[in-house]
Coordinates of C-alpha atoms in Angstrom, one line a residue:
M1 CA -25.2 -38.0 21.2
T2 CA -27.8 -35.5 21.5
P3 CA -27.1 -31.9 19.8
M4 CA -27.1 -30.5 23.0
L5 CA -23.9 -32.7 24.5
W6 CA -22.6 -32.2 20.7
G7 CA -22.7 -28.9 21.4
A8 CA -21.1 -28.8 24.9
G9 CA -18.3 -30.7 23.6
V10 CA -17.3 -28.2 20.5
L11 CA -17.6 -25.8 23.1
V12 CA -15.1 -27.4 25.6
A13 CA -12.8 -28.1 22.8
L14 CA -12.8 -24.9 21.3
L15 CA -11.9 -23.1 24.7
F16 CA -9.5 -25.2 25.5
L17 CA -7.7 -24.6 22.5
L18 CA -8.1 -20.8 22.7
G19 CA -6.6 -21.2 26.2
I20 CA -3.6 -22.8 25.3
G21 CA -3.1 -19.9 22.9
T22 CA -4.0 -21.7 19.6
P23 CA -5.0 -19.0 16.9
I24 CA -8.7 -18.1 16.4
A25 CA -9.3 -19.3 12.7
F26 CA -7.2 -22.3 13.6
A27 CA -9.1 -23.4 16.6
L28 CA -12.4 -22.8 14.6
G29 CA -11.3 -25.2 11.9
F30 CA -9.7 -27.7 13.6
V31 CA -12.6 -28.1 16.3
S32 CA -15.3 -28.0 13.1
I33 CA -13.0 -30.8 11.3
A34 CA -12.7 -32.8 14.4
A35 CA -16.6 -32.7 15.0
L36 CA -17.5 -33.3 11.5
I37 CA -15.2 -36.2 11.2
L38 CA -16.5 -38.1 14.1
A39 CA -20.1 -37.4 13.3
D40 CA -19.9 -38.4 9.5
G41 CA -16.9 -39.8 9.1
W42 CA -13.9 -39.2 6.7
G43 CA -16.3 -38.5 4.0
S44 CA -17.2 -35.5 5.3
L45 CA -13.7 -33.9 4.3
S46 CA -14.7 -33.7 0.7
I47 CA -16.7 -30.8 1.3
L48 CA -14.6 -28.7 3.6
G49 CA -12.4 -26.8 1.2
E50 CA -16.0 -25.7 -0.9
T51 CA -17.4 -24.7 2.4
F52 CA -14.4 -22.8 3.5
F53 CA -14.1 -20.6 0.3
G54 CA -17.6 -20.1 0.2
G55 CA -17.1 -18.2 3.3
L56 CA -15.0 -15.8 1.2
A57 CA -16.8 -15.5 -2.0
S58 CA -18.5 -12.5 -1.4
F59 CA -17.6 -9.2 -3.4
G60 CA -18.3 -7.4 -0.3
L61 CA -15.4 -8.6 1.8
V62 CA -13.0 -6.4 -0.5
S63 CA -14.2 -3.5 1.6
I64 CA -12.1 -4.7 4.6
P65 CA -8.8 -4.6 3.3
M66 CA -9.2 -1.5 1.9
F67 CA -10.8 0.3 5.2
I68 CA -7.7 -1.5 7.1
L69 CA -5.4 0.4 4.7
M70 CA -7.1 3.7 4.9
G71 CA -6.7 3.6 8.6
A72 CA -3.0 2.1 8.3
A73 CA -2.0 5.0 6.1
V74 CA -3.7 7.5 9.0
A75 CA -1.9 5.7 11.6
S76 CA 1.6 5.6 10.1
S77 CA 1.6 9.3 9.3
P78 CA 1.8 12.3 11.6
A79 CA -2.0 12.6 10.8
G80 CA -3.1 11.2 14.2
K81 CA -0.6 13.7 16.0
D82 CA -1.9 16.9 14.2
L83 CA -5.7 15.4 14.9
Y84 CA -4.9 15.1 18.7
E85 CA -3.4 18.3 18.5
A86 CA -6.4 20.6 17.1
L87 CA -8.5 18.7 19.6
D88 CA -6.2 19.9 22.4
R89 CA -6.5 23.6 21.4
W90 CA -10.1 23.7 21.7
L91 CA -10.8 21.7 24.7
N92 CA -8.2 22.6 27.2
R93 CA -10.4 24.7 29.0
V94 CA -12.6 22.0 29.8
P95 CA -11.8 20.0 33.2
G96 CA -10.0 16.7 32.1
G97 CA -9.9 18.4 28.5
L98 CA -6.7 16.8 27.7
V99 CA -8.7 13.5 28.4
L100 CA -11.6 14.6 26.2
S101 CA -9.3 15.4 23.1
N102 CA -8.0 11.6 23.5
L103 CA -11.5 10.7 23.6
G104 CA -12.5 13.1 20.5
A105 CA -9.3 11.8 18.5
C106 CA -10.1 8.4 19.0
S107 CA -13.8 8.8 17.6
I108 CA -12.5 10.7 14.3
F109 CA -9.8 8.0 14.2
A110 CA -12.4 5.4 14.8
A111 CA -14.3 6.4 11.6
L112 CA -11.1 6.8 9.4
S113 CA -9.7 3.1 10.7
G114 CA -13.0 1.2 11.5
S115 CA -10.4 -0.8 13.6
S116 CA -10.4 -0.7 17.8
P117 CA -6.8 -2.0 18.2
A118 CA -5.7 0.4 15.4
T119 CA -7.1 3.3 16.9
C120 CA -6.1 2.5 20.7
A121 CA -2.3 2.2 19.0
A122 CA -2.2 5.6 17.2
I123 CA -3.8 7.5 19.8
G124 CA -2.3 5.9 22.5
K125 CA 1.0 6.5 21.4
M126 CA 0.6 10.1 21.6
G127 CA -2.0 10.6 24.3
I128 CA -0.5 8.4 27.1
P129 CA 2.8 10.1 27.3
E130 CA 1.2 13.8 27.2
M131 CA -1.4 12.9 29.7
T132 CA 1.1 11.4 32.2
K133 CA 3.7 14.0 31.8
R134 CA 0.8 16.8 32.6
G135 CA -0.1 14.7 35.6
Y136 CA -2.9 12.7 34.9
P137 CA -3.1 9.3 36.9
N138 CA -1.8 6.2 34.9
E139 CA -5.2 4.8 35.3
T140 CA -7.1 7.5 33.7
A141 CA -4.6 8.3 30.9
A142 CA -4.7 4.4 29.9
G143 CA -8.1 3.2 30.6
S144 CA -9.6 6.5 28.6
I145 CA -7.5 5.4 25.4
A146 CA -8.7 1.8 26.0
A147 CA -12.1 2.8 25.8
G148 CA -12.0 5.7 23.2
G149 CA -10.6 2.5 21.0
T150 CA -13.4 0.2 21.3
L151 CA -15.3 3.2 19.2
G152 CA -13.8 2.0 16.3
I153 CA -16.0 -1.2 16.1
L154 CA -19.2 1.1 16.1
I155 CA -18.8 4.4 14.5
P156 CA -18.5 3.9 10.7
P157 CA -17.1 3.1 8.4
S158 CA -17.0 -0.1 10.6
I159 CA -15.5 -3.4 9.8
T160 CA -17.5 -5.3 12.4
M161 CA -20.5 -3.9 10.9
I162 CA -19.5 -5.1 7.6
V163 CA -18.9 -8.5 8.8
Y164 CA -22.4 -8.4 10.5
G165 CA -23.6 -6.9 7.1
I166 CA -22.0 -9.9 5.2
A167 CA -23.3 -12.7 7.7
T168 CA -26.8 -11.7 8.3
E169 CA -27.2 -10.4 4.3
T170 CA -28.5 -7.0 5.8
S171 CA -27.6 -3.6 4.1
I172 CA -24.2 -2.6 5.0
G173 CA -25.0 1.1 4.3
R174 CA -28.2 1.2 6.5
L175 CA -25.9 -0.6 9.3
F176 CA -23.4 2.4 9.0
L177 CA -26.4 5.1 9.6
A178 CA -27.5 3.0 12.6
G179 CA -24.3 3.1 14.4
L180 CA -23.8 6.7 13.7
L181 CA -25.8 8.4 16.4
P182 CA -25.1 5.9 18.7
G183 CA -21.6 6.0 18.0
A184 CA -21.9 9.8 18.8
L185 CA -24.1 9.2 22.2
L186 CA -21.2 6.5 23.4
T187 CA -18.5 9.4 22.8
A188 CA -20.7 11.8 24.8
L189 CA -21.3 9.4 27.5
F190 CA -17.3 9.0 27.7
M191 CA -16.9 12.5 28.0
A192 CA -19.1 13.2 30.2
W193 CA -18.2 10.8 32.9
T194 CA -14.7 12.3 32.0
I195 CA -15.8 15.7 33.4
F196 CA -17.4 14.6 36.0
D197 CA -14.8 12.4 37.4
C198 CA -11.6 15.2 36.7
R199 CA -13.7 17.9 38.1
R200 CA -14.8 15.2 41.1
R201 CA -10.8 14.4 41.7
G202 CA -9.3 17.5 40.5
I203 CA -7.6 15.9 37.7
G204 CA -6.0 18.4 35.1
L205 CA -7.3 21.7 36.4
N206 CA -3.8 22.8 36.2
A207 CA -4.3 23.0 32.1
L208 CA -7.2 25.4 32.4
G209 CA -5.1 28.5 32.7
R210 CA -3.4 27.7 29.5
R211 CA -5.0 29.6 26.3
F212 CA -4.9 29.3 22.5
S213 CA -6.0 32.2 20.4
F214 CA -8.5 31.1 17.9
R215 CA -5.7 32.0 15.0
E216 CA -3.7 29.0 16.8
R217 CA -6.9 26.7 17.2
F218 CA -7.7 27.4 13.2
A219 CA -3.9 26.8 12.6
A220 CA -4.1 23.3 13.5
L221 CA -7.3 22.6 11.3
P222 CA -6.1 22.6 7.6
R223 CA -4.0 19.2 8.1
V224 CA -7.0 17.7 9.6
L225 CA -9.9 18.4 7.2
P226 CA -8.8 16.6 4.0
F227 CA -8.8 13.1 6.1
L228 CA -12.5 14.5 7.9
G229 CA -13.6 15.0 4.3
I230 CA -12.9 11.5 3.4
I231 CA -15.1 10.1 5.8
A232 CA -17.5 12.6 4.8
A233 CA -17.6 11.8 1.5
I234 CA -17.4 7.9 2.1
L235 CA -20.8 8.1 4.0
F236 CA -22.4 10.3 1.3
V237 CA -21.4 8.2 -1.3
L238 CA -22.7 5.2 0.2
Y239 CA -26.2 6.7 1.6
G240 CA -26.6 8.2 -1.7
G241 CA -26.5 5.1 -3.7
I242 CA -23.7 6.2 -5.8
A243 CA -21.6 3.7 -4.8
T244 CA -21.0 -0.2 -3.1
P245 CA -19.1 0.2 0.1
S246 CA -16.3 -2.0 -1.7
E247 CA -16.0 1.1 -3.9
A248 CA -16.0 3.7 -1.4
A249 CA -13.3 1.9 0.8
G250 CA -11.2 1.5 -2.5
V251 CA -11.4 5.0 -3.4
G252 CA -11.1 6.0 0.6
A253 CA -7.8 4.2 0.6
L254 CA -6.4 5.7 -2.5
F255 CA -7.1 9.1 -1.3
C256 CA -5.9 8.7 2.3
L257 CA -2.6 7.6 0.7
I258 CA -2.2 10.6 -1.4
F259 CA -3.2 12.9 1.2
V260 CA -0.4 11.4 3.7
A261 CA 2.0 11.6 0.7
V262 CA 1.1 15.1 -0.3
I263 CA 0.4 16.9 2.8
Y264 CA 3.2 15.2 4.8
R265 CA 5.6 14.9 1.9
L266 CA 6.0 11.1 2.5
W267 CA 7.5 10.0 -1.3
R268 CA 9.8 7.6 -0.6
L269 CA 8.0 4.0 -1.4
S270 CA 10.0 2.3 1.3
L271 CA 8.1 4.4 3.9
Y272 CA 5.0 2.2 2.5
N273 CA 6.5 -1.4 3.2
S274 CA 5.5 -1.8 6.7
L275 CA 2.3 -0.2 5.9
F276 CA 1.1 -2.4 3.5
R277 CA 2.7 -5.5 5.3
D278 CA 0.6 -4.5 8.4
T279 CA -2.3 -4.2 6.0
L280 CA -1.9 -7.8 4.5
K281 CA -1.3 -9.5 7.8
E282 CA -4.3 -7.9 9.5
S283 CA -7.1 -8.7 6.4
V284 CA -5.4 -12.1 6.1
M285 CA -6.2 -12.9 9.6
I286 CA -9.8 -11.4 9.4
M287 CA -10.4 -13.5 5.9
M288 CA -9.2 -16.8 7.9
I289 CA -11.2 -16.2 10.8
I290 CA -14.2 -15.5 8.3
G291 CA -13.4 -18.7 6.5
A292 CA -13.1 -20.7 9.6
S293 CA -16.3 -19.3 10.9
E294 CA -17.9 -20.3 8.0
L295 CA -16.7 -23.9 8.3
F296 CA -17.6 -23.7 12.1
S297 CA -21.3 -22.5 11.4
F298 CA -21.5 -25.6 9.0
A299 CA -20.5 -27.9 11.4
L300 CA -22.7 -26.4 14.0
S301 CA -25.8 -26.6 11.8
S302 CA -24.6 -30.2 10.6
L303 CA -24.7 -31.6 14.2
F304 CA -28.3 -29.6 14.8
I305 CA -26.6 -27.5 17.5
T306 CA -27.7 -24.3 15.7
Q307 CA -31.2 -25.5 15.3
T308 CA -31.6 -27.2 18.6
I309 CA -30.4 -23.4 20.4
A310 CA -32.6 -21.7 18.5
E311 CA -35.5 -23.7 19.3
W312 CA -34.5 -23.7 23.2
I313 CA -34.2 -20.0 23.1
A314 CA -37.2 -19.3 20.8
G315 CA -39.3 -21.9 23.3
L316 CA -38.5 -19.8 26.3
D317 CA -41.8 -18.7 27.9
V318 CA -40.4 -15.5 28.9
N319 CA -41.1 -11.4 27.8
A320 CA -39.0 -10.4 24.6
W321 CA -37.2 -8.0 26.8
V322 CA -36.0 -10.8 29.3
L323 CA -35.2 -12.6 25.9
M324 CA -33.2 -9.7 25.0
A325 CA -31.6 -9.7 28.4
I326 CA -30.3 -13.4 28.1
I327 CA -28.8 -12.7 24.5
N328 CA -26.9 -9.7 26.0
V329 CA -25.6 -11.7 28.9
F330 CA -25.0 -14.5 26.3
L331 CA -22.8 -11.9 24.1
L332 CA -20.9 -10.4 27.0
F333 CA -19.7 -13.8 27.8
A334 CA -18.5 -14.6 24.3
G335 CA -16.9 -11.2 24.0
F336 CA -14.9 -11.9 26.9
F337 CA -13.2 -14.7 25.2
L338 CA -13.6 -14.3 21.5
P339 CA -12.7 -11.0 19.1
P340 CA -16.0 -9.3 17.5
V341 CA -15.3 -10.6 14.2
A342 CA -15.4 -14.1 15.5
V343 CA -18.6 -13.6 17.6
I344 CA -20.5 -11.9 15.5
L345 CA -19.8 -14.9 12.4
M346 CA -20.9 -17.3 14.6
T347 CA -23.8 -16.0 16.5
A348 CA -25.4 -13.6 14.1
P349 CA -26.9 -15.9 11.5
I350 CA -28.2 -18.2 14.8
L351 CA -29.6 -15.2 16.9
L352 CA -31.2 -12.7 13.9
P353 CA -33.9 -15.3 13.2
I354 CA -34.7 -15.1 17.1
I355 CA -34.4 -11.5 17.6
I356 CA -36.9 -11.0 14.0
Q357 CA -39.3 -13.3 15.7
A358 CA -39.4 -11.6 19.2
G359 CA -40.3 -7.9 17.4
F360 CA -36.6 -6.3 17.0
D361 CA -35.2 -4.6 14.4
P362 CA -32.0 -6.1 12.9
Y363 CA -30.4 -3.0 12.4
W364 CA -31.2 -2.1 16.1
F365 CA -29.7 -5.3 17.1
A366 CA -26.4 -5.0 15.3
V367 CA -25.9 -1.9 17.2
V368 CA -26.8 -3.7 20.5
L369 CA -24.5 -6.5 19.6
T370 CA -21.7 -4.1 18.8
I371 CA -21.5 -2.2 22.0
N372 CA -21.6 -5.6 23.9
M373 CA -18.4 -6.4 21.8
E374 CA -16.7 -3.1 22.7
I375 CA -17.3 -4.3 26.5
G376 CA -15.5 -7.2 25.6
L377 CA -12.5 -5.3 24.5
I378 CA -11.7 -3.8 27.4
T379 CA -12.6 -6.6 29.8
P380 CA -10.7 -10.0 30.8
P381 CA -9.2 -12.3 30.1
V382 CA -8.9 -11.3 26.8
G383 CA -9.8 -7.4 26.6
L384 CA -7.9 -6.6 23.6
N385 CA -7.3 -3.3 23.9
L386 CA -6.2 -3.7 27.5
Y387 CA -3.2 -6.0 25.8
V388 CA -2.7 -3.1 22.9
I389 CA -2.4 -0.4 25.9
N390 CA -0.1 -2.4 28.0
G391 CA 2.3 -3.2 24.8
I392 CA 2.6 0.8 23.8
A393 CA 2.7 1.9 27.6
P394 CA 4.6 -1.1 29.3
N395 CA 5.3 0.9 32.7
I396 CA 1.5 1.0 33.2
T397 CA 0.1 -2.2 34.7
L398 CA -2.6 -4.1 33.3
G399 CA -4.5 -3.7 36.6
E400 CA -4.3 0.2 36.5
I401 CA -5.3 0.0 32.5
L402 CA -8.4 -2.1 33.6
R403 CA -9.6 0.1 36.6
G404 CA -9.3 3.2 34.6
S405 CA -11.4 1.6 31.8
L406 CA -14.3 0.0 34.0
P407 CA -15.9 3.0 34.5
Y408 CA -16.6 3.3 30.7
V409 CA -17.9 0.0 30.6
G410 CA -20.6 1.8 32.9
C411 CA -21.0 3.9 29.9
M412 CA -21.7 1.3 27.7
V413 CA -24.3 -0.4 29.9
A414 CA -25.9 3.0 29.7
A415 CA -26.1 3.1 26.0
I416 CA -27.5 -0.3 25.6
V417 CA -30.2 0.7 28.1
L418 CA -31.1 3.9 26.4
L419 CA -31.0 2.0 22.8
C420 CA -33.7 -0.4 24.4
L421 CA -35.8 2.4 25.8
M422 CA -35.3 4.6 22.7
P423 CA -34.6 2.4 19.6
G424 CA -34.9 5.5 17.5
I425 CA -31.6 6.4 18.5
A426 CA -30.1 3.9 15.9
L427 CA -33.2 3.7 13.7
W428 CA -34.0 7.4 12.9
L429 CA -31.3 8.4 11.0
P430 CA -31.1 5.2 8.4
N431 CA -35.0 5.2 8.3
L432 CA -34.9 9.2 7.5
V433 CA -32.1 8.8 4.9
M434 CA -32.9 5.3 3.4
G435 CA -36.7 5.0 4.3
T436 CA -38.1 2.2 6.7
A437 CA -36.6 -1.5 6.0
L438 CA -39.2 -3.8 5.3

C-alpha cells in the first residue's frame, strides 16, 4: 500500500471510532497500534510503551494540571459571580450591556482558567439565567456565552498554547505574548457585533435607565482584583524570565486556592474534594490524549504518511497565501471533529516546517491555528461549547445556541483576515518584550 492509501485508511478508521463515541485517546491509540501491527507485524509493539510515555516526558506538561487547578478554584467559588457583577455595573449603560458583561467576564475568566469549557460553564451558569430574566432572547444569551467561552484557549495563560509550544519546541512565554493582543482584538470584535446587533434589534435597551453610582461600581472590585493580580503576576514572571511556565502555574494555582479560602471563607476541606477530582479527571484526559497523539504521530511517520502529506503540500505550485488558505480550511475541518489539543498535537509538527518554508512566523501561525480551533468549539458536529451550554441550560435548544453563536464565527474569520493583513497584531508585543525570534 502507498502512504496515501495508508493515510486514507487511518483517517476512515479514526473517524469511525470517534463517530461511535470512542474516547479520543483510545481511538488514537487503537488506530495507531492496529496500523503498526498491519504494517510491521507484532514486533512493533515492543516500542509502543516507550513511545507513549515519551510523549509525556516533558517537564512543561506540569503546567497543564496547575492551570486547570487555578481555573477550577475560581470556577468553584463565588469569584466568577463577583467578576460578572462588577462588569455589569460598569457596562449597564451600553446597549446590550449585560451581554457585554458576560463577554468581558469570559475574557477575564479565560485568562484565569485557560479552558473554554470551564469558562462556558462558570459564566454561563450565572449569565444565561440573568439575561433571559431581563428579556434577552435565548439565542443571544446562549450564543454569546458559547462564543465568549472560546476565548479560553487564546488569551494567556492558555493550555492549548502550552501544548503547541511543547509539540513544536517553541517558547511558551512568547506564545502567550502572541495571543494577548489577538485575544483583546477578538473580544473587541465580539463586543462590537453585540452592540450593533442589540441596538438593531432593540434588545436590552430597558436596562439603560438603571444607574449605579461610582461607589457601587468600585465596591464590587476588591474581591475581583486579587485574581486579576494573579494573572498580571503570572505574565510578569513568565515574560521577565523569572520563572518557567510550570513554576508560574504552580504558584498561581496555590495563590488562587489561598484567595478563594480567605476572601470567601471557604475553609472546609470537603469543599475542595470535587475541585481536585475535576482537576485530576481533566488533566488525565489531556495527558492521555497527548500520549496517544505521540503514538499516532509515530505511526504516521513510520508509515511515511506525514512525510508524504508534507511533500504534497510543499510541492503545490501556489502562492504562499493560497497555501495558508488551504491549511486554514484543513484546520477548520479538523476542528469540526476533534478538540483543540488533539488537533494541535496531530497537525502542528507536520505543518510547522511547511509554514516556515513558506515564510510564515510560527508564533503568528499558532494564533491563527488557535482561532481556527475556537471556531470548531462552536460549530457542529462536535462543537464542545454548544453541548456545555446545552448541559447548563437544557431549556435552550442546540439550534438556538448554534444560531446565536454563528455571528461570532464571522468575527473569528474577520480576526484571521486581520492577522493575515497585519501580522504585527500577534508579533509586535512578543518582539517588543522578548526581542525578535531567530
